[in-house]
């Protein structure tokens, strides 16, 4: 039986990864790594030489599956290897404890550690799509294993293998260097005399250079002018600029000393998503056990405590103070936590056997209980939600481009952000497909030529479409019309009705509804349903009108945020906008007519247009999420569970009625607790604003959740249903703020389109787009 258990990680982890592996293109960076490896180009800084060459080998040697799937398989392979290295470390610790013998407790602890790391939610999510940071974590695990093996009964060949691995890791990503201080201290502690062993040092340098030789790919390939990537990396300045990612340094060390308690809370929150509380306590015990075992003068595992502890600390301090790819960068620290938990399990079993002189039956029960609280709990909790097998946003966008524009002969330009341009580049470089320029010409929008400038450059030459809604285009005076999956830029005053809309004529006050589109009528409770309206005002209006949708008995009165307000409409022009709505998660099955009305916010007058745009056929959700305990339900996607604020020695919970008292210069600490209700369809930004009585913002804190650490969507949906996040903010009262009563409002908006997420009540009715936590009384 023990022999069978021994191989469990080698079978279960690849099986889980393969069952949930992405099958096709993923938007953004994952597709870039795919086509860069295929054409032997150079990826964005820091270049990713290792994954490029390894990815090329996978694409060449794996004889089945499409190229994107083969690259996803590389991530699954790397993730499996990372868990296997954790497994190997536990076996080394066991042999060192048992004087080169192997104990069944060691094997069980090794299996525990491999499964614990491999099924943690962050690790698993990055194991099933093309991602370089799962490889970064694998290099960390490999380095820790090789040094552990060298330090406990291994010859110097293990040290030299470590040097090769460390060099290779640097060619993959600079993040690997933040464990180098830990490696150095450990080697010196284990063998202080190594500084005098010049032959050994020369060999270490030689093997490290062997690993670093992968970097030669850049100066060799770059002057060949690859189809994608810089051609200047054969110069020292060009090489260093790229591999050191100089243009991305603005994202590094973003937070100061005063932010560190909040950053620690963020790490705690994210750690709780990975592991249960007993496992985290077990990790702390694992570090303690390495320090104190065995009792007496000789404590052989203290160097390991230094190695693992400093490796965790070096990575943590860098990553937690960064605002880009934090969840991906944290794979290494999370892996070390899982490793220490496995060591803690082994130490606990060893202590139980030695101190309590317990028999194998009691130890077996202990191990079984901790398995239930560790990997078994993680597998049961994560399996229903972690899967990219049916995720096809990247391929769907490629298909939409070819299907929508084919044969139109518009000579249009399609402006794309990075996420949407990468799958198009894949079709260009790998499959040799590209739209006919007579139909459409895809263009990439970058900081060198931003969105508004791109529109001005291309619009005189023909129609211009966007990959997604961009507020800055509207702010520049243009109109954005939904056009299938895209948005068309039109000049103000256009009075045409898009042919894909159903034409109608319904009047309410000064507004006419002249067209609509409800493309999706078979839906599931909790879905986000697309809906488009075309409206106009024949003579112009100074009043503020908004549409009101009725889905059965549910009312959706839209706000003016994120839509062109009616006083800005030109007389006679047709305004076409999306008014998408989210269905309640507990909506019963049935047929729900969708009716359209209007409301004049200036006079509070409502208009029943007698217009039915279609009928939704709703399928109930199998396991609807709970929403009746929320302070606010944003778009049926994110729930605000609770909010607390602290200042001047007083702590309050939202909504508070007695004002928080503060003086200019004071800091109010706010902690929001979010719950994911469903997969986010894009990345959201949290806003925490101090506003005055006229709704004017005084202090605006707008961040990706958890200070940039945890996007709701980055390449793939990151927040999983049921997850809860603690999100801390420091709101500083301006020194010159006049005394008075102010309010703290919170909410979310789309990171790209800037459109706010509406709030629904318990029955699904829209009730606004912000939540007021409470008041702040600023005194002199």
XYZ file of C-alpha atoms in Angstrom:
780
model
C 0.000 0.000 0.000
C 2.831 2.376 0.858
C 4.338 1.789 -2.592
C 1.049 2.849 -4.161
C 0.773 5.985 -2.032
C 4.330 6.900 -2.928
C 3.351 7.459 -6.570
C 0.097 9.323 -5.865
C 1.431 12.840 -6.670
C 2.952 11.570 -9.934
C -0.482 10.369 -11.068
C -3.020 12.650 -9.394
C -1.454 16.042 -10.125
C -0.910 15.487 -13.872
C -4.412 14.034 -14.036
C -5.968 17.107 -12.410
C -3.977 19.466 -14.593
C -4.772 17.635 -17.826
C -8.468 17.467 -16.963
C -8.632 21.227 -16.410
C -6.019 22.377 -18.944
C -6.837 25.220 -21.338
C -7.355 23.898 -24.848
C -6.868 26.958 -27.017
C -5.614 30.546 -27.088
C -5.727 32.619 -23.907
C -5.833 36.399 -24.238
C -2.706 38.429 -23.544
C 0.710 37.222 -22.391
C -0.008 33.455 -22.603
C -0.576 33.729 -26.345
C 2.490 35.943 -26.750
C 4.688 33.254 -25.171
C 3.088 30.736 -27.544
C 3.774 32.510 -30.822
C 7.150 33.886 -29.674
C 8.312 30.331 -28.958
C 6.942 29.150 -32.292
C 8.722 31.783 -34.395
C 11.751 32.063 -32.075
C 11.070 35.717 -31.401
C 11.779 37.695 -28.232
C 9.000 38.270 -25.712
C 8.367 41.480 -23.803
C 10.855 42.363 -21.033
C 12.624 40.558 -19.446
C 12.546 38.438 -22.594
C 11.837 34.985 -21.118
C 14.635 33.173 -22.936
C 14.139 29.885 -21.081
C 10.399 29.518 -21.706
C 10.918 30.573 -25.332
C 13.421 27.808 -26.043
C 11.674 25.208 -23.877
C 8.351 26.146 -25.455
C 9.864 25.660 -28.905
C 10.986 22.173 -27.879
C 7.504 21.313 -26.578
C 5.907 22.567 -29.781
C 8.345 20.532 -31.873
C 8.506 17.306 -29.864
C 4.927 16.842 -28.627
C 3.339 15.035 -31.573
C -0.301 15.876 -30.834
C -2.474 18.821 -29.890
C -2.482 22.362 -31.228
C 0.450 24.633 -30.410
C -1.441 26.558 -27.673
C -2.325 23.276 -25.945
C 1.315 22.148 -26.075
C 2.385 25.382 -24.393
C -0.282 24.955 -21.719
C 1.111 21.439 -21.240
C 4.530 22.988 -20.526
C 3.005 24.829 -17.553
C 1.357 21.639 -16.289
C 4.675 19.814 -16.587
C 6.526 22.561 -14.723
C 3.881 22.587 -11.976
C 4.177 18.836 -11.553
C 7.963 19.102 -11.324
C 7.689 21.839 -8.698
C 5.518 19.600 -6.528
C 7.895 16.672 -7.113
C 10.819 18.750 -5.837
C 8.850 19.436 -2.659
C 8.294 15.674 -2.419
C 12.039 15.112 -2.787
C 12.926 17.613 -0.064
C 10.785 15.727 2.441
C 12.488 12.461 1.570
C 15.891 14.095 2.138
C 14.773 15.394 5.532
C 13.434 11.959 6.417
C 16.681 10.201 5.482
C 18.709 12.738 7.456
C 16.495 12.197 10.495
C 16.471 8.412 10.209
C 20.240 8.064 9.531
C 19.848 7.282 5.803
C 16.888 5.006 6.373
C 13.448 5.628 4.970
C 10.389 5.777 7.174
C 6.755 5.498 6.122
C 6.034 8.777 7.914
C 8.533 10.466 5.618
C 6.831 9.065 2.506
C 3.388 10.156 3.717
C 4.715 13.639 4.556
C 6.323 13.872 1.118
C 3.027 12.965 -0.560
C 1.261 15.473 1.688
C 3.654 18.266 0.692
C 3.483 17.566 -3.053
C -0.310 17.425 -3.092
C -0.626 20.420 -0.782
C 1.467 22.629 -3.042
C 0.111 21.201 -6.292
C -3.578 21.684 -5.438
C -3.328 25.155 -3.875
C -5.645 27.417 -5.843
C -3.051 29.900 -7.125
C -0.617 27.162 -8.114
C -3.316 25.131 -9.837
C -4.686 28.117 -11.769
C -1.228 28.912 -13.137
C -0.536 25.258 -13.938
C -3.268 25.026 -16.567
C -2.402 27.841 -18.951
C 0.792 29.128 -20.535
C 2.450 31.061 -17.750
C 6.134 31.737 -17.023
C 5.702 32.225 -13.298
C 4.803 28.620 -12.607
C 8.230 27.885 -14.112
C 9.766 30.513 -11.810
C 8.250 28.672 -8.842
C 9.605 25.403 -10.207
C 13.116 26.849 -10.354
C 12.756 27.932 -6.722
C 11.660 24.421 -5.726
C 14.488 22.863 -7.754
C 17.097 25.110 -6.154
C 15.829 24.368 -2.657
C 15.846 20.631 -3.364
C 19.347 20.604 -4.848
C 20.792 22.597 -1.955
C 18.974 20.434 0.588
C 20.273 17.293 -1.091
C 23.818 18.702 -1.167
C 23.728 19.813 2.432
C 22.475 16.494 3.825
C 24.569 13.642 2.549
C 25.087 14.693 -1.025
C 28.305 15.138 -2.973
C 29.310 18.390 -4.651
C 27.604 17.305 -7.849
C 24.365 18.485 -6.244
C 25.963 21.875 -5.614
C 27.030 22.103 -9.244
C 23.555 21.102 -10.415
C 22.190 23.880 -8.230
C 24.504 26.364 -9.956
C 23.209 25.268 -13.369
C 19.613 25.567 -12.152
C 20.223 28.978 -10.597
C 21.755 30.225 -13.842
C 18.894 28.867 -15.930
C 16.382 30.495 -13.593
C 17.943 33.919 -14.094
C 17.617 33.563 -17.868
C 13.945 32.853 -17.309
C 13.001 35.714 -14.970
C 14.872 38.129 -12.649
C 12.495 37.228 -9.814
C 14.624 34.147 -9.169
C 17.474 36.315 -7.792
C 15.542 37.297 -4.668
C 16.315 33.914 -3.112
C 20.050 34.251 -3.854
C 20.894 35.780 -0.433
C 19.256 32.741 1.184
C 21.267 30.368 -0.998
C 24.532 32.170 -0.182
C 23.994 32.221 3.568
C 22.978 28.555 3.580
C 26.051 27.436 1.630
C 28.337 29.397 3.957
C 26.643 28.028 7.066
C 26.878 24.463 5.819
C 30.478 24.785 4.656
C 32.299 27.934 5.827
C 35.540 26.663 4.333
C 34.143 26.882 0.822
C 35.487 30.425 0.521
C 38.998 28.963 0.568
C 38.193 26.167 -1.914
C 38.996 28.031 -5.107
C 38.629 24.994 -7.341
C 35.132 24.397 -6.033
C 34.266 28.080 -6.476
C 35.573 28.074 -10.033
C 33.481 25.014 -10.832
C 30.411 26.702 -9.312
C 30.974 29.771 -11.463
C 31.514 27.609 -14.532
C 28.283 25.681 -14.021
C 26.378 28.902 -13.290
C 27.682 30.319 -16.565
C 26.512 27.146 -18.276
C 23.006 27.911 -17.061
C 23.338 31.581 -18.006
C 24.423 30.587 -21.515
C 20.742 30.417 -22.484
C 20.948 34.216 -22.503
C 23.131 33.936 -25.606
C 19.873 33.411 -27.468
C 19.212 37.143 -27.266
C 22.399 38.569 -28.863
C 22.429 35.741 -31.418
C 18.772 35.987 -32.441
C 18.163 39.713 -32.028
C 20.333 41.008 -34.906
C 18.554 38.544 -37.200
C 15.515 40.841 -36.840
C 13.050 38.231 -35.570
C 9.413 38.642 -36.630
C 8.604 39.776 -33.103
C 10.916 41.454 -30.583
C 13.760 43.980 -30.484
C 16.682 43.793 -32.883
C 19.154 45.668 -30.650
C 19.957 43.042 -28.028
C 23.377 42.412 -29.533
C 24.450 45.644 -27.783
C 25.119 45.733 -24.041
C 22.673 48.580 -23.448
C 19.934 46.920 -25.495
C 20.514 43.601 -23.744
C 20.436 45.073 -20.216
C 17.464 47.313 -20.934
C 15.420 44.297 -21.975
C 16.458 41.629 -19.465
C 16.262 44.105 -16.566
C 12.849 45.391 -17.745
C 13.843 48.993 -17.156
C 10.575 50.345 -18.541
C 8.553 48.327 -16.005
C 10.331 49.482 -12.868
C 7.513 51.908 -12.070
C 5.583 48.878 -10.748
C 8.309 47.885 -8.263
C 8.545 48.844 -4.586
C 5.292 50.753 -4.861
C 4.443 50.738 -1.151
C 6.183 52.438 1.754
C 6.852 51.482 5.352
C 3.474 52.761 6.549
C 1.743 50.352 4.154
C 3.448 47.221 5.456
C 0.742 46.199 7.990
C -1.817 46.375 5.187
C 0.450 44.418 2.864
C 0.863 41.728 5.514
C -2.938 41.552 5.796
C -3.090 41.121 2.014
C -0.617 38.248 2.149
C -2.566 36.643 4.987
C -5.767 36.924 2.963
C -4.184 35.363 -0.094
C -2.556 32.628 2.004
C -5.965 31.699 3.409
C -7.185 31.211 -0.153
C -4.398 28.668 -0.659
C -4.364 26.743 2.604
C -6.605 26.094 5.582
C -5.762 27.640 8.952
C -4.422 24.355 10.418
C -2.063 24.050 7.443
C -0.746 27.581 7.945
C -0.174 26.841 11.634
C 1.558 23.643 10.595
C 3.898 25.703 8.365
C 4.872 27.881 11.331
C 5.499 24.747 13.373
C 7.567 23.313 10.506
C 9.933 26.278 10.645
C 10.140 26.024 14.439
C 10.816 22.287 14.239
C 13.714 22.839 11.848
C 15.215 25.222 14.400
C 14.779 23.134 17.565
C 15.016 19.487 16.375
C 16.477 17.504 18.006
C 16.691 18.714 21.554
C 20.240 19.044 22.781
C 23.398 20.560 21.431
C 23.166 19.255 17.877
C 20.426 20.782 15.757
C 21.228 19.695 12.195
C 18.245 21.320 10.487
C 18.881 24.930 11.498
C 20.579 25.640 8.158
C 17.374 24.523 6.425
C 15.379 26.953 8.554
C 17.732 29.683 7.343
C 17.459 28.539 3.713
C 13.672 28.258 3.554
C 12.983 31.206 5.851
C 15.249 33.659 4.016
C 14.090 32.417 0.606
C 10.502 33.123 1.640
C 11.375 36.512 3.130
C 13.364 37.708 0.117
C 10.564 36.852 -2.287
C 7.833 38.149 0.010
C 9.374 41.591 0.566
C 9.818 42.155 -3.149
C 6.528 40.712 -4.386
C 4.148 42.136 -1.794
C 5.391 45.660 -2.547
C 4.888 45.270 -6.294
C 1.683 46.086 -8.168
C 1.959 43.822 -11.199
C 1.375 40.053 -11.474
C 1.459 39.771 -7.670
C -0.561 36.556 -7.523
C 1.764 34.991 -10.091
C 4.892 36.247 -8.320
C 3.595 34.859 -5.014
C 3.696 31.290 -6.320
C 7.181 30.938 -4.828
C 6.318 32.120 -1.297
C 3.165 29.985 -1.335
C 5.230 26.964 -2.386
C 7.593 27.511 0.548
C 4.630 27.755 2.922
C 3.354 24.410 1.615
C 6.840 22.903 1.954
C 7.114 24.085 5.571
C 3.651 22.688 6.309
C 4.792 19.281 5.046
C 7.898 19.518 7.229
C 5.626 20.513 10.092
C 3.552 17.394 9.532
C 6.684 15.269 9.524
C 7.987 17.001 12.648
C 4.679 16.602 14.434
C 4.567 12.883 13.645
C 8.193 12.476 14.732
C 7.567 14.349 17.972
C 4.436 12.310 18.642
C 6.372 9.110 18.187
C 9.369 10.134 20.301
C 7.823 12.131 23.130
C 4.477 10.442 23.517
C 5.803 7.067 22.402
C 2.658 6.706 20.352
C 2.054 3.667 18.231
C 1.650 3.735 14.458
C -2.124 3.702 14.725
C -2.270 7.051 16.538
C 0.258 8.580 14.169
C -1.761 7.293 11.216
C -4.900 8.959 12.558
C -2.985 12.216 12.992
C -1.693 12.089 9.423
C -5.134 11.219 8.068
C -6.726 14.151 9.904
C -4.191 16.594 8.522
C -4.624 15.153 5.011
C -8.325 15.928 5.349
C -7.549 19.512 6.375
C -4.886 19.873 3.676
C -4.838 18.438 0.140
C -8.139 16.559 0.371
C -9.932 19.727 1.476
C -8.192 21.724 -1.254
C -9.114 19.251 -3.987
C -12.738 19.144 -2.828
C -12.918 22.931 -2.595
C -11.126 23.802 -5.833
C -12.121 21.094 -8.306
C -15.641 22.454 -9.009
C -14.277 25.908 -9.868
C -10.795 25.585 -11.370
C -10.932 24.689 -15.028
C -9.994 26.338 -18.304
C -11.037 23.388 -20.425
C -13.978 25.268 -21.943
C -12.398 28.719 -21.748
C -12.007 30.145 -25.262
C -11.928 33.957 -25.084
C -8.779 34.191 -27.187
C -9.953 31.933 -29.990
C -13.443 33.452 -29.841
C -11.985 36.901 -30.464
C -10.007 35.673 -33.484
C -13.127 34.039 -34.895
C -15.141 37.211 -34.294
C -12.648 39.348 -36.213
C -12.674 37.069 -39.240
C -16.435 36.450 -39.153
C -17.612 40.029 -38.543
C -15.490 41.853 -41.112
C -15.231 39.191 -43.824
C -16.589 40.426 -47.144
C -17.694 43.846 -45.856
C -15.106 45.697 -47.894
C -15.081 48.594 -45.433
C -11.328 49.065 -45.399
C -11.718 49.496 -41.654
C -9.091 49.692 -38.941
C -9.537 47.629 -35.779
C -7.636 49.085 -32.812
C -6.626 46.477 -30.241
C -5.151 46.516 -26.777
C -2.420 44.030 -25.881
C -4.814 41.337 -24.677
C -6.782 41.258 -27.929
C -3.859 41.818 -30.294
C -1.869 38.783 -29.129
C -4.274 36.117 -30.506
C -4.343 38.006 -33.814
C -0.554 37.992 -33.904
C -0.709 34.235 -33.300
C -2.846 33.798 -36.416
C -0.427 35.989 -38.365
C 2.873 34.440 -37.264
C 1.869 30.820 -36.683
C -1.152 29.922 -38.802
C -0.452 32.481 -41.550
C -3.997 33.853 -41.437
C -4.661 37.565 -41.593
C -7.784 39.542 -42.477
C -8.078 40.990 -45.956
C -7.014 44.676 -45.713
C -9.951 45.494 -47.944
C -12.135 44.391 -45.021
C -10.166 45.318 -41.903
C -6.619 46.027 -40.771
C -5.869 45.175 -37.095
C -3.575 47.667 -35.347
C -1.942 47.582 -31.918
C -2.453 50.543 -29.582
C 0.523 51.171 -27.298
C 1.880 53.928 -25.108
C 3.840 55.138 -28.130
C 0.537 55.825 -29.928
C -2.364 55.832 -27.453
C -6.058 55.411 -28.167
C -7.165 58.952 -28.908
C -4.133 59.636 -31.083
C -4.743 56.377 -32.955
C -8.345 57.329 -33.666
C -7.300 60.705 -35.065
C -4.637 58.990 -37.193
C -6.908 56.363 -38.748
C -10.451 57.765 -38.771
C -10.001 59.985 -41.838
C -9.081 56.900 -43.867
C -12.212 54.881 -43.130
C -14.209 53.258 -40.323
C -12.414 52.675 -37.018
C -13.415 49.952 -34.569
C -12.148 49.209 -31.055
C -11.575 45.858 -29.373
C -13.433 47.140 -26.301
C -15.101 50.227 -24.856
C -12.721 53.105 -24.139
C -13.917 56.036 -22.075
C -11.120 58.317 -23.293
C -12.501 58.140 -26.850
C -15.890 59.384 -25.659
C -14.249 62.084 -23.536
C -12.474 63.255 -26.700
C -15.869 64.009 -28.272
C -16.523 60.869 -30.326
C -19.383 58.397 -29.994
C -18.840 54.665 -29.503
C -21.417 52.348 -31.024
C -21.574 48.638 -30.179
C -20.951 46.678 -33.369
C -21.158 42.972 -32.688
C -18.302 42.198 -30.298
C -16.574 45.520 -31.120
C -17.205 49.248 -30.793
C -17.280 51.584 -33.789
C -16.022 55.135 -33.484
C -18.465 57.593 -35.072
C -18.524 61.358 -35.352
C -21.155 63.285 -33.349
C -24.401 63.842 -35.228
C -24.682 60.432 -36.944
C -28.415 59.762 -37.391
C -28.195 56.270 -38.919
C -29.548 53.156 -37.176
C -27.158 50.153 -37.294
C -28.679 47.419 -39.476
C -28.041 44.706 -36.869
C -30.578 46.366 -34.524
C -34.311 45.737 -34.596
C -35.908 49.074 -35.594
C -38.782 50.399 -33.461
C -40.383 53.716 -32.680
C -41.327 54.364 -29.039
C -41.426 57.787 -27.380
C -41.143 58.829 -23.759
C -40.946 62.555 -23.024
C -38.248 64.068 -25.222
C -36.570 60.732 -26.030
C -37.312 58.218 -28.776
C -36.177 54.586 -28.742
C -35.449 53.663 -32.351
C -33.737 50.270 -32.127
C -32.652 47.454 -29.836
C -30.776 44.150 -29.759
C -31.201 41.276 -27.318
C -28.888 38.681 -28.903
C -29.014 36.166 -26.056
C -32.378 34.857 -24.879
C -31.506 31.400 -23.481
C -29.756 32.260 -20.221
C -28.942 30.916 -16.774
C -29.672 32.608 -13.460
C -26.722 34.826 -12.575
C -25.769 35.508 -16.218
C -24.657 38.925 -17.425
C -26.963 39.592 -20.374
C -25.979 41.921 -23.238
C -28.582 44.452 -24.348
C -28.259 47.363 -26.794
C -30.522 50.386 -27.230
C -30.559 53.051 -29.937
C -32.140 56.352 -28.870
C -32.389 59.962 -29.995
C -33.840 63.295 -28.984
C -35.419 65.074 -31.977
C -35.015 68.598 -30.630
C -32.476 68.226 -27.852
C -33.040 68.203 -24.086
C -31.601 69.717 -20.944
C -33.047 66.932 -18.778
C -31.315 63.718 -17.765
C -33.044 60.602 -19.113
C -32.095 56.970 -18.500
C -33.621 53.742 -19.763
C -35.410 51.421 -17.367
C -35.538 47.712 -18.146
C -38.104 45.333 -16.658
C -37.230 41.640 -16.658
C -40.336 40.031 -15.251
C -40.751 41.796 -11.895
C -37.113 42.910 -11.706
C -36.418 46.586 -12.389
C -33.156 47.909 -13.840
C -33.148 51.733 -13.650
C -29.734 52.614 -15.094
C -27.590 55.450 -13.795
C -25.971 58.139 -15.905
C -22.470 56.908 -15.050
C -20.611 55.402 -18.000
C -23.181 56.573 -20.538
C -23.318 59.736 -22.608
C -25.745 61.960 -20.713
C -28.768 63.137 -22.694
C -28.021 66.918 -22.459
C -24.932 66.177 -24.599
C -26.940 64.512 -27.378
C -27.218 66.533 -30.556
C -30.735 67.001 -31.953
C -31.594 64.103 -34.247
C -28.418 62.048 -33.726
C -28.854 58.376 -32.837
C -27.031 57.283 -29.699
C -26.355 53.541 -29.516
C -25.185 52.161 -26.170
C -24.996 48.916 -24.215
C -27.235 48.523 -21.175
C -26.214 45.037 -20.073
C -27.801 43.616 -16.945
C -27.083 40.790 -14.521
C -29.723 38.296 -13.439
C -30.075 37.277 -9.776
C -28.393 33.996 -8.886
C -31.581 32.632 -7.297
C -33.885 33.536 -10.191
C -36.366 30.687 -10.721
C -36.716 28.962 -14.072
C -39.225 30.464 -16.437
C -39.876 32.877 -19.273
C -39.258 36.538 -18.494
C -40.342 39.272 -20.923
C -37.883 42.158 -21.288
C -39.717 45.480 -21.408
C -38.172 48.905 -22.012
C -39.128 52.153 -20.301
C -37.619 55.575 -19.708
C -37.188 57.810 -16.683
C -36.573 61.529 -16.536
C -34.230 61.933 -13.578
C -34.674 65.704 -13.629
C -38.439 65.523 -13.052
C -38.640 61.975 -11.618
C -41.191 61.160 -14.339
C -41.393 57.590 -15.673
C -42.581 56.517 -19.130
C -44.019 53.143 -20.077
C -43.123 52.760 -23.743
C -45.154 49.598 -24.293
C -42.041 48.074 -25.853
C -41.159 44.409 -25.319
C -37.712 43.592 -26.669
C -37.956 39.827 -26.275
C -38.322 37.051 -23.741
C -35.581 35.440 -21.677
C -35.802 31.711 -21.070
C -34.047 31.231 -17.743
C -32.473 28.011 -16.505
C -31.957 27.966 -12.729
C -28.509 27.815 -11.181
C -27.677 24.402 -9.742
C -26.105 25.837 -6.585
C -27.085 29.514 -6.267
C -24.783 31.611 -4.103
C -26.012 33.431 -1.040
C -26.451 37.194 -1.429
C -28.906 38.163 1.323
C -26.094 38.838 3.833
C -24.267 41.403 1.694
C -23.940 45.122 2.232
C -23.859 45.521 -1.544
C -24.132 43.180 -4.523
C -22.159 44.494 -7.489
C -23.363 43.102 -10.824
C -24.017 39.693 -9.230
C -20.252 39.223 -9.510
C -18.753 40.733 -6.351
C -20.365 41.156 -2.969
C -19.326 43.588 -0.245
C -19.693 41.431 2.858
C -18.564 43.973 5.438
C -16.500 47.101 5.882
C -14.741 48.525 8.914
C -13.060 51.867 9.459
C -10.695 52.948 12.202
C -9.485 56.387 13.147
C -8.669 58.387 16.260
C -8.969 55.281 18.410
C -12.506 54.425 17.248
C -13.513 51.467 15.105
C -16.862 51.348 13.290
C -18.624 48.932 10.973
C -20.517 49.989 7.881
C -23.014 51.420 7.631
C -22.296 53.644 10.625
C -24.606 56.461 11.642
C -22.435 58.242 14.213
C -19.736 60.095 12.230
C -16.084 59.237 12.531
C -14.316 62.319 13.839
C -11.028 63.281 12.191
C -8.736 66.253 11.792
C -6.846 67.350 8.674
C -3.801 65.140 8.216
C -5.364 62.154 10.011
C -5.445 58.714 8.444
C -8.566 56.553 8.372
C -7.891 52.855 7.935
C -10.578 51.032 5.948
C -10.858 47.286 5.430
C -13.349 45.908 2.914
C -14.330 42.254 2.841
C -15.280 41.064 -0.652
C -16.884 37.804 -1.699
C -16.694 36.513 -5.239
C -20.181 35.601 -6.405
C -19.295 34.438 -9.914
C -16.466 34.521 -12.443
C -15.659 38.097 -13.413
C -15.858 38.742 -17.137
C -13.067 41.331 -16.893
C -10.784 43.112 -14.447
C -12.483 45.443 -11.992
C -11.051 48.436 -10.148
C -12.112 49.216 -6.585
C -12.758 52.853 -5.718
C -12.740 54.236 -2.179
C -13.592 57.950 -2.233
C -13.978 60.652 0.366
C -16.664 62.929 -1.085
C -18.415 66.099 0.025
C -22.134 66.784 0.173
C -22.159 67.713 -3.513
C -20.690 64.305 -4.469
C -17.375 65.876 -5.411
C -14.395 63.610 -4.681
C -11.888 64.947 -2.146
C -9.665 61.852 -1.883
C -9.787 59.122 -4.525
C -8.215 55.709 -3.930
C -8.678 53.611 -7.068
C -6.862 50.267 -7.121
C -7.009 46.789 -8.504
C -8.289 44.823 -5.473
C -5.914 44.330 -2.555
C -3.599 47.113 -3.636
C -3.023 45.596 -7.061
C -2.381 42.107 -5.711
C -5.477 40.259 -6.859
C -7.150 41.199 -10.145
C -10.590 39.735 -10.691
C -9.535 38.845 -14.237
C -6.035 38.759 -15.747
C -5.793 36.669 -18.933
C -8.232 34.307 -17.174
C -10.852 34.741 -14.413
C -8.815 34.901 -11.193
C -11.507 35.263 -8.518
C -13.374 32.007 -7.972
C -16.946 31.823 -6.638
C -17.055 31.732 -2.849
C -13.607 33.240 -2.245
C -13.413 36.052 0.307
C -10.800 38.818 0.320
C -9.777 41.386 2.937
C -8.925 44.599 1.107
C -7.231 47.338 3.219
C -6.955 51.065 2.392
C -5.334 54.082 4.033
C -7.417 57.216 3.471
C -5.536 60.340 4.533
C -7.514 63.498 5.245
C -5.938 66.411 3.285
C -4.138 68.959 5.439
C -6.145 71.822 3.941
C -9.598 70.223 4.047
C -12.188 72.615 5.510
C -14.212 71.408 8.530
C -17.488 69.736 7.668
C -19.302 66.471 7.045
C -17.959 64.152 4.388
C -18.854 60.682 3.148
C -16.920 57.546 2.231
C -18.230 55.818 -0.888
C -17.011 52.525 -2.322
C -17.706 50.605 -5.489
C -16.168 48.960 -8.517
C -15.775 49.821 -12.173
C -14.399 48.096 -15.240
C -10.657 48.687 -15.392
C -10.661 49.306 -19.166
C -14.096 50.728 -19.945
C -14.434 52.621 -16.621
C -18.133 51.709 -16.435
C -19.336 51.254 -12.881
C -20.831 47.987 -11.672
C -24.418 48.525 -10.580
C -25.682 47.386 -7.196
C -28.662 45.051 -6.929
C -30.963 44.561 -3.968
C -31.945 41.129 -2.685
C -34.568 40.760 -5.438
C -32.211 41.797 -8.226
C -33.466 45.374 -8.712
C -30.787 47.969 -9.466
C -30.373 50.498 -6.654
C -27.335 52.536 -7.706
C -23.633 52.180 -8.465
C -21.945 53.043 -5.147
C -22.266 52.192 -1.464
C -21.919 54.825 1.271
C -20.034 53.351 4.223
C -20.783 56.281 6.528
C -19.896 59.859 7.375
C -16.691 61.532 8.496
C -16.830 64.718 10.554
C -13.703 66.781 9.929
C -12.988 69.252 12.728
C -10.383 71.932 13.119
